[in-house]
XYZ file of C-alpha atoms in Angstrom:
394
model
C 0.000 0.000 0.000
C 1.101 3.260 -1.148
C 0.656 6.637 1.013
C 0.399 9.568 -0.246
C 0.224 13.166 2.166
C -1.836 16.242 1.253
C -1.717 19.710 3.393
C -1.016 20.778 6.603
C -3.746 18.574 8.065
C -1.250 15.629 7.271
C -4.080 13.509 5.305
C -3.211 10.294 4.199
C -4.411 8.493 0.925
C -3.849 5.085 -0.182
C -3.822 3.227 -3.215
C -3.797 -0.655 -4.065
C -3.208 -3.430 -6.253
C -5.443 -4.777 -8.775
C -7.170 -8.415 -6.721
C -7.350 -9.887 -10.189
C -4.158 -11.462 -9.802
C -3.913 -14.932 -11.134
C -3.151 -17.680 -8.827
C -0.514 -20.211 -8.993
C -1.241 -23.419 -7.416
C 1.284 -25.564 -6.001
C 1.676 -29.067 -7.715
C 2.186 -32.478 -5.152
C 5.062 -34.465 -6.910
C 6.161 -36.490 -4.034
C 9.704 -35.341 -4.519
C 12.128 -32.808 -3.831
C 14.078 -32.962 -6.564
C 15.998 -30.318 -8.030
C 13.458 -29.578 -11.395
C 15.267 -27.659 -14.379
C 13.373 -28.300 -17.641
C 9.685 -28.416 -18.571
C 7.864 -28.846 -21.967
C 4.040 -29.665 -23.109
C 3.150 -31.425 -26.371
C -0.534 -30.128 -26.492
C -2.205 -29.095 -23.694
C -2.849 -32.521 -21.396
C 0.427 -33.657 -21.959
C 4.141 -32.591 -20.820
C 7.396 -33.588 -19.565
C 9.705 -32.577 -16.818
C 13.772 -33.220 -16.084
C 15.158 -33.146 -12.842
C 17.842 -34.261 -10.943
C 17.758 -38.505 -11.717
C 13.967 -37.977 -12.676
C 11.891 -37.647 -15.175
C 8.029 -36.547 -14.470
C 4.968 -36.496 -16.990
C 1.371 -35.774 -17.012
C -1.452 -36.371 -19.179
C -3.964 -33.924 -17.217
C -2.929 -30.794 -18.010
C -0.670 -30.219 -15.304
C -2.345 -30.974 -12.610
C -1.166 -34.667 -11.645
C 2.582 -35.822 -12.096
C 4.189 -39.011 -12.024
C 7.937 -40.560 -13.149
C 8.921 -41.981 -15.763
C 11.126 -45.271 -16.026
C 14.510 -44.546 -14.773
C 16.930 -43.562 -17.526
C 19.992 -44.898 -18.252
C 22.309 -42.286 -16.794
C 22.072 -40.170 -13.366
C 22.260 -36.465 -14.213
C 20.226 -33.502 -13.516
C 18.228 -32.860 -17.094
C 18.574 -29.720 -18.187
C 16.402 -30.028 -21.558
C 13.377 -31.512 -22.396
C 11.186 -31.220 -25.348
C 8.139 -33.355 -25.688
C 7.535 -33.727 -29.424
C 4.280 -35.609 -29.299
C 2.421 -37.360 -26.008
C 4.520 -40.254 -26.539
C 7.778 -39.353 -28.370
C 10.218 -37.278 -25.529
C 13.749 -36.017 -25.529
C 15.603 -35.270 -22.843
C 19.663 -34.306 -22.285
C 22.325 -33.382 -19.736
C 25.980 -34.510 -22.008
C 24.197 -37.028 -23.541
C 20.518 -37.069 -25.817
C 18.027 -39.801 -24.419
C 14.438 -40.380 -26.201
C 11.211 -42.194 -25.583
C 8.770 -43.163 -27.961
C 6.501 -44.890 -25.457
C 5.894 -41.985 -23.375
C 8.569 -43.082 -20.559
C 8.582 -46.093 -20.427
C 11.965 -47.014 -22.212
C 14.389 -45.034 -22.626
C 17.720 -44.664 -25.459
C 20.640 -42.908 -25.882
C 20.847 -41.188 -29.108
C 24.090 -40.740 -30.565
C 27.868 -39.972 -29.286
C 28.818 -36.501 -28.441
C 31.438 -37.058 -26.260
C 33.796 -35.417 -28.446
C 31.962 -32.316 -27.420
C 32.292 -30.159 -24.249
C 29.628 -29.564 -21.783
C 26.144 -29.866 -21.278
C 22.880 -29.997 -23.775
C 20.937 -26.777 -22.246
C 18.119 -26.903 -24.774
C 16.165 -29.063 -27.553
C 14.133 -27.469 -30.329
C 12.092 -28.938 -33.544
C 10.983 -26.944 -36.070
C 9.043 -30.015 -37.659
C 8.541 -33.367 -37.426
C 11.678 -33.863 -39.281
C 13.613 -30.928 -38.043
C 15.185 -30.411 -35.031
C 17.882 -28.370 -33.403
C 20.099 -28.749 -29.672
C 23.290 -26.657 -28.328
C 25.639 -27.796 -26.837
C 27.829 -25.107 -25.154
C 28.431 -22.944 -28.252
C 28.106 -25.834 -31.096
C 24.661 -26.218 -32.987
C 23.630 -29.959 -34.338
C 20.937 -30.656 -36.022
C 18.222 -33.820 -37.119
C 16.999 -34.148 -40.370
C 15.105 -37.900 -39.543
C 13.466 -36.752 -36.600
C 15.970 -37.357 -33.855
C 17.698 -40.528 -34.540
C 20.491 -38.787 -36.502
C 22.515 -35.261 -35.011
C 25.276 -33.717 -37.095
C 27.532 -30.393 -35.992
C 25.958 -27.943 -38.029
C 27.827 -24.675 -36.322
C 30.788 -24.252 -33.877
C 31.136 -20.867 -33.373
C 34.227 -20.872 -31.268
C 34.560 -19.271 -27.891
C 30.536 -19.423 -26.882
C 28.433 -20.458 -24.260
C 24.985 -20.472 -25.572
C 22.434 -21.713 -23.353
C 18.831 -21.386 -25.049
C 17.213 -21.963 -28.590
C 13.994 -20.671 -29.793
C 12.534 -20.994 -33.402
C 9.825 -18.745 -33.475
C 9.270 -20.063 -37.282
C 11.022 -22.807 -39.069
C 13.220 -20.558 -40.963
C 14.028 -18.550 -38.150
C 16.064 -19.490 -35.423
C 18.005 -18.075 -32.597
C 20.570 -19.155 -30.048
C 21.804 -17.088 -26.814
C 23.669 -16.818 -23.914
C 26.995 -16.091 -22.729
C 29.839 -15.509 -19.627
C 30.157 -13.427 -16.383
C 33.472 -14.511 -14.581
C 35.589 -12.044 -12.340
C 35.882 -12.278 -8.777
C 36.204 -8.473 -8.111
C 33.824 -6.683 -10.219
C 32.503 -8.948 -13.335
C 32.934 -8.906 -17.065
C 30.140 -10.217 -18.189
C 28.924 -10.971 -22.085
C 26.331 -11.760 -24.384
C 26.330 -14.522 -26.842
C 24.101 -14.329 -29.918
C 24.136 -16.250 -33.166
C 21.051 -16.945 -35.555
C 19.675 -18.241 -38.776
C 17.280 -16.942 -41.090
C 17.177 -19.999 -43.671
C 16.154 -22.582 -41.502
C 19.687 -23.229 -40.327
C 21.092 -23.514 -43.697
C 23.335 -21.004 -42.400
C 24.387 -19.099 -39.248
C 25.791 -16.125 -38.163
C 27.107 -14.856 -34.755
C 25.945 -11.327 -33.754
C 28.276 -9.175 -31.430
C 26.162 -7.141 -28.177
C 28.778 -5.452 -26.720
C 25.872 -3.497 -25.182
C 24.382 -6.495 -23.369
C 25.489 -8.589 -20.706
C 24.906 -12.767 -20.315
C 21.446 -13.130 -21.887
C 19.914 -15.905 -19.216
C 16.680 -15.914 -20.925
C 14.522 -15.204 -24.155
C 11.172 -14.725 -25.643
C 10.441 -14.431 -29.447
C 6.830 -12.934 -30.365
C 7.436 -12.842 -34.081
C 10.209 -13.826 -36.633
C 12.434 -10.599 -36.224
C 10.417 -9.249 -32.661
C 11.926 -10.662 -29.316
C 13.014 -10.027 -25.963
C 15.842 -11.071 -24.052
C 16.658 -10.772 -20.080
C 20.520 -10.612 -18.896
C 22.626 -11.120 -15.762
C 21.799 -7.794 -14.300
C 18.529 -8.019 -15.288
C 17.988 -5.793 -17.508
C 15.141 -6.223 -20.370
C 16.144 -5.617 -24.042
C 13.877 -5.890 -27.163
C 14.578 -6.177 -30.405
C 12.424 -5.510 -33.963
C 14.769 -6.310 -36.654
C 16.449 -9.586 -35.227
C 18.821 -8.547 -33.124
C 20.511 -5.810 -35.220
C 19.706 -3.445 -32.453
C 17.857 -3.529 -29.371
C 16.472 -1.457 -26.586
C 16.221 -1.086 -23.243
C 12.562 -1.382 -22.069
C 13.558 -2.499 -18.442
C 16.477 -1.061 -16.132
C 16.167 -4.253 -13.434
C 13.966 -6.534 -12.316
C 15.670 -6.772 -9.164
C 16.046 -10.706 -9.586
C 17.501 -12.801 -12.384
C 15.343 -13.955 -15.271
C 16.125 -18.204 -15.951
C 12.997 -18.775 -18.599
C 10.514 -16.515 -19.893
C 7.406 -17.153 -21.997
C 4.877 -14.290 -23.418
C 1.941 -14.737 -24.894
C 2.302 -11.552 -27.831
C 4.189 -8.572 -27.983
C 3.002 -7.288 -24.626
C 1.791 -10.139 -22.316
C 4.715 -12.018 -20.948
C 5.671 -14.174 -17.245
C 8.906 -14.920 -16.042
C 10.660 -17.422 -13.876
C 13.998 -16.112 -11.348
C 16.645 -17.343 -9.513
C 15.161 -16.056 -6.817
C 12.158 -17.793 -6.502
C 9.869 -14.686 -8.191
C 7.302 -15.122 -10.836
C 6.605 -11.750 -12.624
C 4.450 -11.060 -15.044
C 4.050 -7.717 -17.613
C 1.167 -6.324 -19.683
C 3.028 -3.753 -21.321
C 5.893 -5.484 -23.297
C 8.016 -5.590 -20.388
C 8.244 -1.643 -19.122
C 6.571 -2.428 -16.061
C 6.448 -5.888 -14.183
C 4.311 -7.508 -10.900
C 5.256 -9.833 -8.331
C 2.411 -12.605 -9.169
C 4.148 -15.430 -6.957
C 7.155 -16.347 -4.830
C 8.534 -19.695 -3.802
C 11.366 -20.242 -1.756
C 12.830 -23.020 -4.230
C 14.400 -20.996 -7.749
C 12.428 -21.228 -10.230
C 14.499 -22.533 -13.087
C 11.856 -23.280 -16.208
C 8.405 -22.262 -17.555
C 6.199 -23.927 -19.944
C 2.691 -22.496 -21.666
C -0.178 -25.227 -21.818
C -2.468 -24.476 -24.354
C -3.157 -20.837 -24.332
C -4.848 -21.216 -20.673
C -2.472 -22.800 -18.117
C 1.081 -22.402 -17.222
C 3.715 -24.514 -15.336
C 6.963 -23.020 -13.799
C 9.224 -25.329 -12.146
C 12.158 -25.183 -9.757
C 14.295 -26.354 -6.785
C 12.911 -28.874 -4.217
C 10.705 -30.642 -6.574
C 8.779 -27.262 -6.923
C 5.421 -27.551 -9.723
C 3.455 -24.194 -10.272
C 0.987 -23.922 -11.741
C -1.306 -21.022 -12.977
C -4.461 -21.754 -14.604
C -6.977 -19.579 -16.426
C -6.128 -16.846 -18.727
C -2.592 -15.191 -19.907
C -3.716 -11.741 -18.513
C -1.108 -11.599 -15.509
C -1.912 -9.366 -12.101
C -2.167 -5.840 -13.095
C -1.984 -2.841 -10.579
C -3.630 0.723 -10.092
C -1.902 3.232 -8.430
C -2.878 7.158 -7.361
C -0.502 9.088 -8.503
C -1.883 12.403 -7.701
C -4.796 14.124 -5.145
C -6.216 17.845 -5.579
C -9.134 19.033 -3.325
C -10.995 21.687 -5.748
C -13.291 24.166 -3.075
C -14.640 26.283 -5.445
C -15.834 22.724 -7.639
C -16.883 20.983 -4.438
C -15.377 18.196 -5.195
C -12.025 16.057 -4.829
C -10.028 14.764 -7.849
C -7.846 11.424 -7.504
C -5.104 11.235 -10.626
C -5.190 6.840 -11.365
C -2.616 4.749 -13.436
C -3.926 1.829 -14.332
C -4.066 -0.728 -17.179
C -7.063 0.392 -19.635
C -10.119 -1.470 -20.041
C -10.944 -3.183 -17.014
C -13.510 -2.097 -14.528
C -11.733 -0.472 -10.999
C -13.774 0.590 -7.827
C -12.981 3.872 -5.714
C -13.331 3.249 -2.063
C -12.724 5.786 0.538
C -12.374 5.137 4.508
C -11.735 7.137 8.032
C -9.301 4.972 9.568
C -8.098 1.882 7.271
C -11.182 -0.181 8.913
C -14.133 0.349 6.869
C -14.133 0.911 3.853
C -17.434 2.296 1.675
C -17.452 2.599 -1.891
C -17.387 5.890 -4.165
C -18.359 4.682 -7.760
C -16.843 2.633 -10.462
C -15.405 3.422 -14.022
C -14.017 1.494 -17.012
C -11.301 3.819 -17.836
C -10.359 3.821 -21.351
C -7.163 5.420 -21.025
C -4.245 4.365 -18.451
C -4.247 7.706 -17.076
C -7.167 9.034 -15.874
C -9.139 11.080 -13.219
C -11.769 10.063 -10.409
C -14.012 13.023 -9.602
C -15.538 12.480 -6.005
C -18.155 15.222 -4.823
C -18.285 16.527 -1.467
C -19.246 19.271 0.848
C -15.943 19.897 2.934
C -12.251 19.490 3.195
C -11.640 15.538 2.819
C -10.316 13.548 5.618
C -8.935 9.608 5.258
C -7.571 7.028 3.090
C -8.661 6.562 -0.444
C -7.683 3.249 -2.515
C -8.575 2.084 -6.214
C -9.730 -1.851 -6.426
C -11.270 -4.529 -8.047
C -14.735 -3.747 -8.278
C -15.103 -7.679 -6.822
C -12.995 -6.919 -3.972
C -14.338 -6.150 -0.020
């Protein structure tokens, strides 16, 4: 709650957030597992990797039970469900399932190559991408068959997103230093369907930890020091819409160019309306929060430390918040005006109350602007709190 003083009468006014917040449920696995990956084929079916587990559900979300045992103990970083039945998932090695779990294979040899598989990504049936560190293979069979496709040299790319099947982009990168950091983005892409690549210098950016893609050349990425950049033109140039988020994005997912949730390190879940200028605290958990997954267009899962599963269902529209920003008593009008940010186009209620106790209600709007006034009549110099709500809320 925000308060706000007005004359030498030392009134106080108050303002609060929006109670349509969306609630995240938590998810009884039975395990506390370290959780790090997390992908749906369609909306009743996904996957999650873990430390020496596997999990899957076939209700949405809601129920989740392990696999067979695979044959390798590793934390899996990467998982990517390509139908209900046919799953991938990695740490060094590639391991698939065709019987949704319950046998497992190793797919090829990539010993040769340093480091971990972070992520898995088809563009097809057919077509399919994984890093690993700062090499790119690729499947042309559907997954039986990987082949280097590009070894960039000195990178540490961590993510892979093909928002279509010509487009495709890879990121990450380093912070090292013990006093003070130098930390660095990593950035290469294709725009033939990975016919080619090309690595893209940000000198302006730090480690990119996480990305989101809401068109073939529109995108947003989320760094070390969490700051959020955007792009329009692919990563030729970007901007910064977001000075910190005060916590470190791991996985982000938006729904278009200005509805987005993310996953931290610390445990946070935030969520933006407005492509990422502004963001709100929907959720906490004491566990990080390492992945995120949509289901459908109506449900999402975020997993974490301590075998954490949440999960939000209902809409993509995350918690929004109304604020007054300004107060001006107007004598010769008789009335009071109250100065209200708020997302546009949802109802809000204006309540007013003596002593923080009881609270009785002024009127209701549907503002159509995010800026906008509350005029509140009245016959003498105002005394109290004053909030803006859900009209739903008591």
């Amino acid at each position: 709650m925000k308060l706000r003083l007005l004359g030498p009468t030392l009134l106080a006014f108050a303002s609060c957030a929006d109670t349509q917040a969306q609630e995240w449920l938590r998810r009884d696995v039975r395990t506390d597992a370290a959780l790090a990956a997390v992908h749906f084929a369609d909306e009743w079916n996904g996957y999650i990797g873990g430390l020496n587990i596997v999990l899957k559900t076939s209700d949405g979300g809601t129920t989740w039970i392990p696999t067979a045992s695979l044959p390798t103990n590793a934390t899996f970083l990467a998982v990517y469900a390509k139908s209900p039945s046919e799953v991938f998932v990695s740490r060094t090695g590639l391991y698939r399932s065709i019987d949704g779990g319950e046998h497992w294979e190793e797919i090829g040899d990539f010993s040769n190559f340093a480091g971990s598989i972070f992520d898995i990504r088809f563009t097809s049936a057919s077509t399919g991408f994984f890093i690993k560190e700062g090499n790119v293979f690729q499947t042309t069979d559907g997954g039986t068959v990987w082949e280097l496709i590009y070894a960039p040299g000195d990178h540490f790319l961590s993510e892979i997103d093909a928002p279509d099947a010509q487009t495709i982009y890879s990121t990450g990168g380093i912070t090292y230093g013990d006093f003070g950091f130098i930390s660095r983005a990593d950035f290469v892409r294709s725009f033939d369907g990975g016919e080619t690549w090309e690595s893209v210098p940000l000198p302006q950016l730090h480690e990119i930890q996480a990305a989101a893609w809401v068109g073939p050349r529109h995108g947003f990425v989320f760094t070390f020091t969490g700051e959020v950049h955007e792009t329009f033109n692919g990563g030729d140039s970007w901007d910064l819409v977001h000075a910190g988020l005060g916590a470190i994005a791991l996985d982000a997912v938006f729904a278009d160019a200005q509805k987005g949730i993310v996953v931290t390190l610390e445990g946070k879940i935030l969520a933006t309306s407005n492509a990422g200028r502004t963001w709100v605290e929907e959720a906490f958990s004491e566990n990080a929060l390492e992945a995120l997954a949509g289901v459908g267009s109506q449900s999402f899962v975020a997993v974490g430390g301590g075998g954490t599963i949440l999960q939000r269902l209902g809409s993509f529209e995350p918690a929004a918040k109304a604020e007054i920003t300004g107060i001006a008593y107007l004598p010769e009008e008789g009335r009071i005006r109250l100065d209200i940010h708020s997302p546009p186009g949802r109802s809000y209620r204006v309540d007013h109350s003596p002593d923080l106790l009881d609270w009785a209600p002024l009127g209701e709007t549907t503002p159509k602007d995010s800026q906008w006034d509350f005029f509140y009549q009245i016959e003498e110099f105002p005394a109290g709190y004053f909030r803006v709500a859900d009209p739903g809320a008591r």
